[in-house]
Coordinates of C-alpha atoms and ligand atoms in Angstrom, one line a residue:
X1 CA -6.7 -35.6 6.0
X2 CA -7.0 -31.8 6.2
X3 CA -7.2 -29.8 3.1
X4 CA -4.1 -27.9 2.1
X5 CA -4.5 -24.2 1.7
X6 CA -1.9 -21.9 0.2
X7 CA -2.0 -18.4 1.8
X8 CA -0.2 -15.7 -0.2
X9 CA 1.0 -12.3 0.9
X10 CA 1.0 -13.6 4.5
X11 CA 2.3 -11.4 7.2
X12 CA 3.0 -12.2 10.9
X13 CA -0.4 -10.8 11.9
X14 CA -2.2 -12.8 9.3
X15 CA -0.5 -16.0 10.4
X16 CA -1.5 -15.3 14.0
X17 CA -5.2 -15.1 13.1
X18 CA -5.2 -18.0 10.7
X19 CA -3.2 -20.3 13.0
X20 CA -6.1 -20.4 15.4
X21 CA -7.8 -22.7 12.8
X22 CA -4.8 -24.9 12.1
X23 CA -6.6 -28.0 13.4
X24 CA -9.1 -27.7 10.6
X25 CA -6.8 -26.9 7.6
X26 CA -3.2 -27.3 6.7
X27 CA -2.1 -23.8 5.9
X28 CA 1.0 -23.1 3.9
X29 CA 2.1 -19.5 4.2
X30 CA 3.9 -17.6 1.4
X31 CA 5.2 -14.1 2.0
X32 CA 5.0 -13.3 -1.7
X33 CA 2.0 -11.9 -3.5
X34 CA 0.2 -14.3 -5.9
X35 CA 1.3 -13.5 -9.4
X36 CA 2.2 -15.3 -12.6
X37 CA 5.7 -15.9 -11.2
X38 CA 4.6 -17.2 -7.8
X39 CA 1.4 -19.2 -8.7
X40 CA 3.5 -22.3 -9.0
X41 CA 3.8 -22.3 -5.2
X42 CA 0.1 -23.2 -5.0
X43 CA 0.6 -26.5 -6.8
X44 CA -0.5 -29.3 -4.6
X45 CA -2.9 -27.1 -2.6
X46 CA -6.7 -27.6 -2.5
X47 CA -7.5 -23.8 -2.4
X48 CA -5.8 -20.5 -2.3
X49 CA -6.2 -17.5 0.1
X50 CA -5.1 -14.1 -1.2
X51 CA -5.2 -10.4 -0.5
X52 CA -5.8 -7.0 -2.1
X53 CA -2.7 -6.8 -4.3
X54 CA -2.6 -10.4 -5.4
X55 CA -3.0 -10.8 -9.2
X56 CA -6.1 -12.8 -10.2
X57 CA -5.9 -12.2 -13.9
X58 CA -6.4 -14.8 -16.7
X59 CA -2.8 -15.9 -16.7
X60 CA -2.8 -16.7 -12.9
X61 CA -6.2 -18.2 -12.9
X62 CA -5.4 -20.5 -15.8
X63 CA -2.3 -21.7 -13.9
X64 CA -4.4 -22.4 -10.8
X65 CA -6.9 -24.4 -12.8
X66 CA -4.1 -26.4 -14.3
X67 CA -3.1 -27.3 -10.7
X68 CA -6.7 -28.5 -10.1
X69 CA -7.4 -25.5 -7.8
X70 CA -11.0 -24.3 -8.1
X71 CA -11.4 -22.2 -5.0
X72 CA -9.8 -18.7 -4.3
X73 CA -10.6 -16.9 -1.1
X74 CA -10.0 -13.2 -0.7
X75 CA -9.1 -11.9 2.8
X76 CA -10.6 -8.6 1.8
X77 CA -13.8 -6.9 0.6
X78 CA -12.6 -5.2 -2.6
X79 CA -12.2 -7.4 -5.7
X80 CA -11.0 -5.0 -8.4
X81 CA -7.9 -7.3 -8.8
X82 CA -10.1 -10.3 -9.9
X83 CA -11.0 -11.1 -13.5
X84 CA -14.4 -12.6 -12.8
X85 CA -15.0 -13.6 -16.4
X86 CA -11.8 -15.6 -16.4
X87 CA -12.6 -17.2 -13.0
X88 CA -15.9 -18.3 -14.5
X89 CA -14.2 -19.6 -17.7
X90 CA -11.7 -21.6 -15.5
X91 CA -14.5 -22.7 -13.2
X92 CA -12.8 -21.2 -10.1
X93 CA -15.1 -20.1 -7.3
X94 CA -14.1 -16.8 -5.8
X95 CA -15.3 -15.7 -2.4
X96 CA -14.5 -12.6 -0.3
X97 CA -15.0 -11.1 3.1
X98 CA -17.7 -8.5 2.5
X99 CA -17.3 -6.8 5.9
X100 CA -14.9 -7.3 8.7
X101 CA -14.9 -4.0 10.4
X102 CA -16.2 -0.9 8.8
X103 CA -15.2 0.9 12.0
X104 CA -11.5 0.1 11.4
X105 CA -11.5 1.9 8.0
X106 CA -13.7 4.8 9.0
X107 CA -11.7 5.5 12.1
X108 CA -8.5 5.4 10.1
X109 CA -9.9 7.9 7.6
X110 CA -10.7 10.2 10.6
X111 CA -7.2 9.6 12.0
X112 CA -5.8 10.9 8.7
X113 CA -8.2 14.0 8.8
X114 CA -7.3 14.9 12.4
X115 CA -3.5 14.3 11.9
X116 CA -3.4 16.4 8.7
X117 CA -5.6 19.2 10.1
X118 CA -3.7 19.6 13.4
X119 CA -0.3 18.7 11.9
X120 CA 0.2 15.9 14.4
X121 CA 2.8 14.2 12.1
X122 CA 4.9 17.4 12.1
X123 CA 4.4 18.3 15.8
X124 CA 5.5 14.8 16.8
X125 CA 8.8 15.1 15.0
X126 CA 9.3 18.6 16.3
X127 CA 8.8 17.7 20.0
X128 CA 11.1 14.7 19.7
X129 CA 13.7 17.4 18.8
X130 CA 12.6 19.6 21.7
X131 CA 11.4 22.1 19.2
X132 CA 8.2 23.4 20.7
X133 CA 7.7 26.2 18.2
X134 CA 4.1 26.3 16.9
X135 CA 4.7 28.1 13.6
X136 CA 3.0 26.4 10.7
X137 CA 0.8 24.1 12.9
X138 CA -2.4 26.1 12.6
X139 CA -5.5 23.9 11.8
X140 CA -9.2 24.6 11.6
X141 CA -12.3 23.6 13.6
X142 CA -14.1 20.6 12.1
X143 CA -17.3 21.9 13.8
X144 CA -19.7 23.2 11.1
X145 CA -17.4 22.4 8.2
X146 CA -18.8 20.6 5.2
X147 CA -17.6 17.0 4.6
X148 CA -18.4 15.2 1.3
X149 CA -18.7 11.5 1.6
X150 CA -18.6 9.5 -1.7
X151 CA -20.2 6.1 -1.1
X152 CA -22.6 5.5 1.7
X153 CA -22.1 1.8 2.1
X154 CA -20.9 0.1 5.3
X155 CA -17.8 2.2 5.8
X156 CA -19.3 5.4 4.5
X157 CA -22.1 5.2 7.0
X158 CA -19.8 4.6 10.0
X159 CA -17.7 7.5 8.7
X160 CA -20.8 9.7 8.6
X161 CA -21.7 8.9 12.2
X162 CA -18.2 9.9 13.3
X163 CA -18.4 13.2 11.3
X164 CA -21.7 14.0 12.9
X165 CA -20.1 13.5 16.3
X166 CA -17.8 16.4 15.3
X167 CA -21.0 18.4 14.3
X168 CA -19.9 18.5 10.7
X169 CA -22.3 19.3 7.9
X170 CA -22.4 16.0 6.0
X171 CA -23.3 15.8 2.3
X172 CA -23.2 12.5 0.4
X173 CA -23.1 11.0 -3.1
X174 CA -24.0 7.4 -4.0
X175 CA -25.5 6.2 -7.2
X176 CA -27.7 3.9 -5.0
X177 CA -28.8 6.3 -2.2
X178 CA -30.3 4.6 0.9
X179 CA -34.0 5.3 1.0
X180 CA -35.4 7.1 4.1
X181 CA -31.9 7.3 5.6
X182 CA -32.2 11.0 6.3
X183 CA -28.8 11.5 4.6
X184 CA -28.3 14.6 2.6
X185 CA -27.6 13.2 -0.9
X186 CA -26.3 15.7 -3.5
X187 CA -24.8 15.4 -6.9
X188 CA -21.1 14.6 -7.3
X189 CA -20.5 18.1 -8.6
X190 CA -22.0 19.6 -5.4
X191 CA -19.7 17.3 -3.4
X192 CA -16.7 18.8 -5.3
X193 CA -17.9 22.4 -5.1
X194 CA -19.1 22.5 -1.4
X195 CA -16.9 20.2 0.6
X196 CA -14.0 21.4 2.9
X197 CA -13.1 17.7 3.1
X198 CA -13.9 14.9 0.6
X199 CA -13.6 11.3 1.7
X200 CA -13.9 8.4 -0.8
X201 CA -15.7 5.2 0.4
X202 CA -16.8 3.6 -2.8
X203 CA -15.4 0.6 -4.7
X204 CA -13.2 1.1 -7.7
X205 CA -14.9 0.3 -11.1
X206 CA -14.3 1.2 -14.7
X207 CA -16.8 4.0 -14.4
X208 CA -15.2 5.8 -11.4
X209 CA -11.5 5.1 -12.3
X210 CA -9.7 8.5 -11.8
X211 CA -12.9 10.2 -10.6
X212 CA -10.6 12.7 -8.8
X213 CA -8.8 14.2 -11.8
X214 CA -7.6 17.5 -13.3
X215 CA -11.2 18.5 -14.2
X216 CA -12.9 17.5 -10.9
X217 CA -10.1 19.1 -8.9
X218 CA -10.8 22.4 -10.7
X219 CA -14.4 22.2 -9.3
X220 CA -13.2 21.8 -5.7
X221 CA -12.9 24.5 -3.0
X222 CA -9.4 26.0 -2.7
X223 CA -7.7 24.3 0.3
X224 CA -9.9 21.2 0.1
X225 CA -8.6 18.1 2.0
X226 CA -8.9 14.8 0.1
X227 CA -9.0 11.5 1.9
X228 CA -8.8 8.1 0.1
X229 CA -9.0 4.9 2.1
X230 CA -10.8 3.0 -0.7
X231 CA -8.7 2.2 -3.8
X232 CA -5.8 4.0 -5.4
X233 CA -7.3 4.0 -8.9
X234 CA -10.0 6.4 -7.8
X235 CA -7.5 9.2 -7.9
X236 CA -5.3 10.4 -10.8
X237 CA -2.1 10.8 -8.7
X238 CA -0.4 13.1 -11.2
X239 CA -3.4 15.5 -11.1
X240 CA -3.4 15.2 -7.3
X241 CA 0.3 16.2 -7.2
X242 CA -0.4 19.2 -9.5
X243 CA -3.3 20.3 -7.4
X244 CA -1.1 20.2 -4.3
X245 CA 1.7 22.2 -6.1
X246 CA -0.8 24.8 -7.2
X247 CA -2.1 25.0 -3.6
X248 CA -5.6 24.3 -4.8
X249 CA -5.6 21.2 -2.6
X250 CA -4.8 21.9 1.0
X251 CA -4.1 18.4 2.3
X252 CA -4.2 14.8 1.2
X253 CA -4.5 11.6 3.2
X254 CA -4.0 8.4 1.3
X255 CA -4.2 4.9 2.6
X256 CA -4.2 3.5 -0.9
X257 CA -2.2 4.4 -4.0
X258 CA -2.8 3.4 -7.6
X259 CA 0.7 1.9 -8.0
X260 CA 0.8 0.4 -4.5
X261 CA 1.0 -3.2 -5.6
X262 CA 4.8 -3.5 -5.7
X263 CA 5.5 -1.2 -2.9
X264 CA 3.0 -1.4 0.0
X265 CA 3.4 -4.1 2.7
X266 CA 7.2 -4.2 2.1
X267 CA 10.2 -2.4 3.6
X268 CA 11.6 -0.4 0.7
X269 CA 13.7 1.9 2.9
X270 CA 17.0 0.7 1.3
X271 CA 15.7 1.0 -2.3
X272 CA 15.6 3.8 -4.8
X273 CA 11.9 4.3 -5.5
X274 CA 11.3 4.7 -9.3
X275 CA 7.8 6.2 -8.8
X276 CA 8.5 10.0 -9.0
X277 CA 4.9 10.9 -8.2
X278 CA 4.8 8.9 -5.0
X279 CA 8.3 10.2 -4.0
X280 CA 7.1 13.9 -4.5
X281 CA 3.8 13.3 -2.6
X282 CA 5.7 11.8 0.3
X283 CA 8.0 14.9 0.5
X284 CA 5.0 17.3 0.9
X285 CA 4.3 18.5 4.5
X286 CA 0.5 18.4 3.9
X287 CA 0.4 14.8 2.7
X288 CA 0.2 11.6 4.8
X289 CA 0.4 8.3 3.2
X290 CA -0.2 5.0 5.0
X291 CA 0.4 1.6 3.6
X292 CA -3.2 0.2 3.0
X293 CA -3.4 -0.3 6.7
X294 CA -6.9 1.2 7.5
X295 CA -8.2 -2.3 8.1
X296 CA -5.5 -3.3 10.4
X297 CA -7.2 -3.8 13.8
X298 CA -7.3 -6.9 15.9
X299 CA -11.1 -7.1 15.5
X300 CA -10.8 -6.8 11.7
X301 CA -8.1 -9.5 11.4
X302 CA -10.0 -11.9 13.6
X303 CA -13.2 -11.3 11.5
X304 CA -11.3 -11.8 8.3
X305 CA -9.9 -15.2 9.4
X306 CA -13.3 -16.3 10.8
X307 CA -15.3 -15.4 7.6
X308 CA -12.6 -16.9 5.4
X309 CA -12.8 -20.2 7.3
X310 CA -16.6 -20.1 6.9
X311 CA -16.1 -19.5 3.1
X312 CA -13.7 -22.5 3.0
X313 CA -16.1 -24.8 4.9
X314 CA -19.0 -23.8 2.6
X315 CA -16.8 -24.4 -0.5
X316 CA -15.5 -27.8 0.6
X317 CA -19.0 -28.7 2.0
X318 CA -20.4 -28.3 -1.5
X319 CA -23.1 -25.9 -0.2
X320 CA -24.0 -22.4 -1.3
X321 CA -21.0 -20.1 -0.8
X322 CA -22.8 -17.1 0.6
X323 CA -19.8 -14.7 0.0
X324 CA -19.1 -16.0 -3.5
X325 CA -18.6 -13.2 -6.1
X326 CA -21.4 -14.0 -8.6
X327 CA -20.1 -13.6 -12.1
X328 CA -23.7 -13.6 -13.6
X329 CA -24.8 -10.9 -11.2
X330 CA -21.8 -8.7 -11.9
X331 CA -22.0 -9.3 -15.7
X332 CA -25.6 -8.2 -16.0
X333 CA -25.7 -5.8 -13.0
X334 CA -29.1 -7.2 -12.3
X335 CA -29.6 -8.9 -8.9
X336 CA -32.4 -11.1 -10.3
X337 CA -29.8 -12.7 -12.6
X338 CA -27.7 -13.6 -9.6
X339 CA -27.4 -17.4 -9.2
X340 CA -26.5 -16.9 -5.5
X341 CA -29.8 -14.9 -5.0
X342 CA -31.5 -18.0 -6.4
X343 CA -29.8 -20.2 -3.8
X344 CA -27.1 -21.6 -6.2
X345 CA -23.4 -21.3 -6.6
X346 CA -22.2 -19.1 -9.4
X347 CA -21.8 -22.2 -11.6
Ligands
NAI1 P1 -20.0 -1.3 0.5 O1 -20.3 -2.2 -0.7 O2 -20.7 -1.5 1.8 O3 -20.4 0.2 0.0 C1 -19.9 0.8 -1.2 C2 -20.9 1.9 -1.5 O4 -20.3 2.6 -2.6 C3 -22.3 1.4 -1.9 O5 -23.3 2.1 -1.3 C4 -22.3 1.7 -3.4 O6 -23.6 2.0 -3.9 C5 -21.4 2.9 -3.5 N1 -20.9 3.1 -4.9 C6 -20.7 2.3 -5.9 N2 -20.2 2.9 -7.0 C7 -20.1 4.2 -6.6 C8 -19.6 5.4 -7.3 N3 -19.2 5.4 -8.5 N4 -19.7 6.6 -6.6 C9 -20.1 6.6 -5.3 N5 -20.5 5.6 -4.6 C10 -20.5 4.4 -5.2 O7 -18.5 -1.2 0.7 P2 -17.7 -0.8 2.0 O8 -17.5 -2.0 2.9 O9 -18.2 0.4 2.6 O10 -16.2 -0.5 1.4 C11 -16.0 0.6 0.5 C12 -14.6 0.4 -0.1 O11 -13.6 0.6 0.9 C13 -14.3 -0.9 -0.7 O12 -14.8 -1.1 -2.0 C14 -12.8 -1.0 -0.7 O13 -12.3 -0.5 -1.9 C15 -12.4 -0.1 0.5 N6 -11.8 -0.8 1.6 C16 -10.5 -0.3 2.0 C17 -9.9 -0.9 3.0 C18 -8.6 -0.5 3.6 O14 -8.0 -1.1 4.4 N7 -8.1 0.7 3.1 C19 -10.5 -2.1 3.7 C20 -11.9 -2.4 3.3 C21 -12.4 -1.8 2.2

């Protein structure tokens, strides 16, 4: 008999990619996010598949354990929503999809830059109204401008290649610079001080929570464009709004927002939005917000499903789960402590 897998926060496009594997597993799709209120839906399943805004805190994980579920599979790379210590306590293996298409996210970040700079979002609305006036649509050449890239991992590096195609002057910051890469690494302060555009491509952690804040915005160039396709918590949204109001910040492109969990991926068009900061950001002509969609390409969705199936097969096959999030490794921040690096599961 096939294993039963509960898939949370499942949209039509997720179902299309996972249904290709329906001979191997019995998928049960739930449109709701996994949370303390919806965890009960997983009862009777052998494993759970979730996404970026599902809650994997102690309360939810202990519920899953009580249903006999010991495998949770993320359809994403980021895992800031997972309490790894709790997963270890409840003996729940957590695996992710470390890479599915860095191109998808890097290209979306550039789509935001180009749209903001050349006011495509405004021009589109004007021309639909047969208003062909150009007033207010002036942009700037990307050629020779300085772009600061925070995080030179898989996505950051693809993003840098695109920026170089525009003949931009690329400066980077990463606490773990790539040796002999030829990349121009500078301090974070230099990124803030010298960049015409700053794009964030690093994971969210306790250390870099609100790295873009009132103080760091003060260090930036007047008119700077800020792009965030990584995680909302990297930016203090209130400070961002103030920076825009003071005209210190010239443009903002966000694919992620720190309070996105209850809003993104849903049609809220008939609701009153209680988030005043988001509401004001959305009214600004020099802000574009997309709904955590940078990953949304056919290639990325297919890769997510393929890797998740591999993770499931490794889990049920009692073998090493190559994409398991190793609690020991994250706890000590020392790769030699990593059970996985020693060829074992996390526990
Ligand atoms: P990666 O793990 O390949 O690279 C992350 C890089 O960030 C590493 O080089 C690391 O050393 C660096 N880093 C860590 N802490 C840092 C800090 N405090 N400051 C600067 N750099 C730091 O990850 P990848 O695949 O490039 O993804 C980056 C982020 O993009 C993910 O963590 C995730 O939050 C986000 N993402 C967003 C998606 C979307 O649809 N909007 C989809 C996929 C990922």
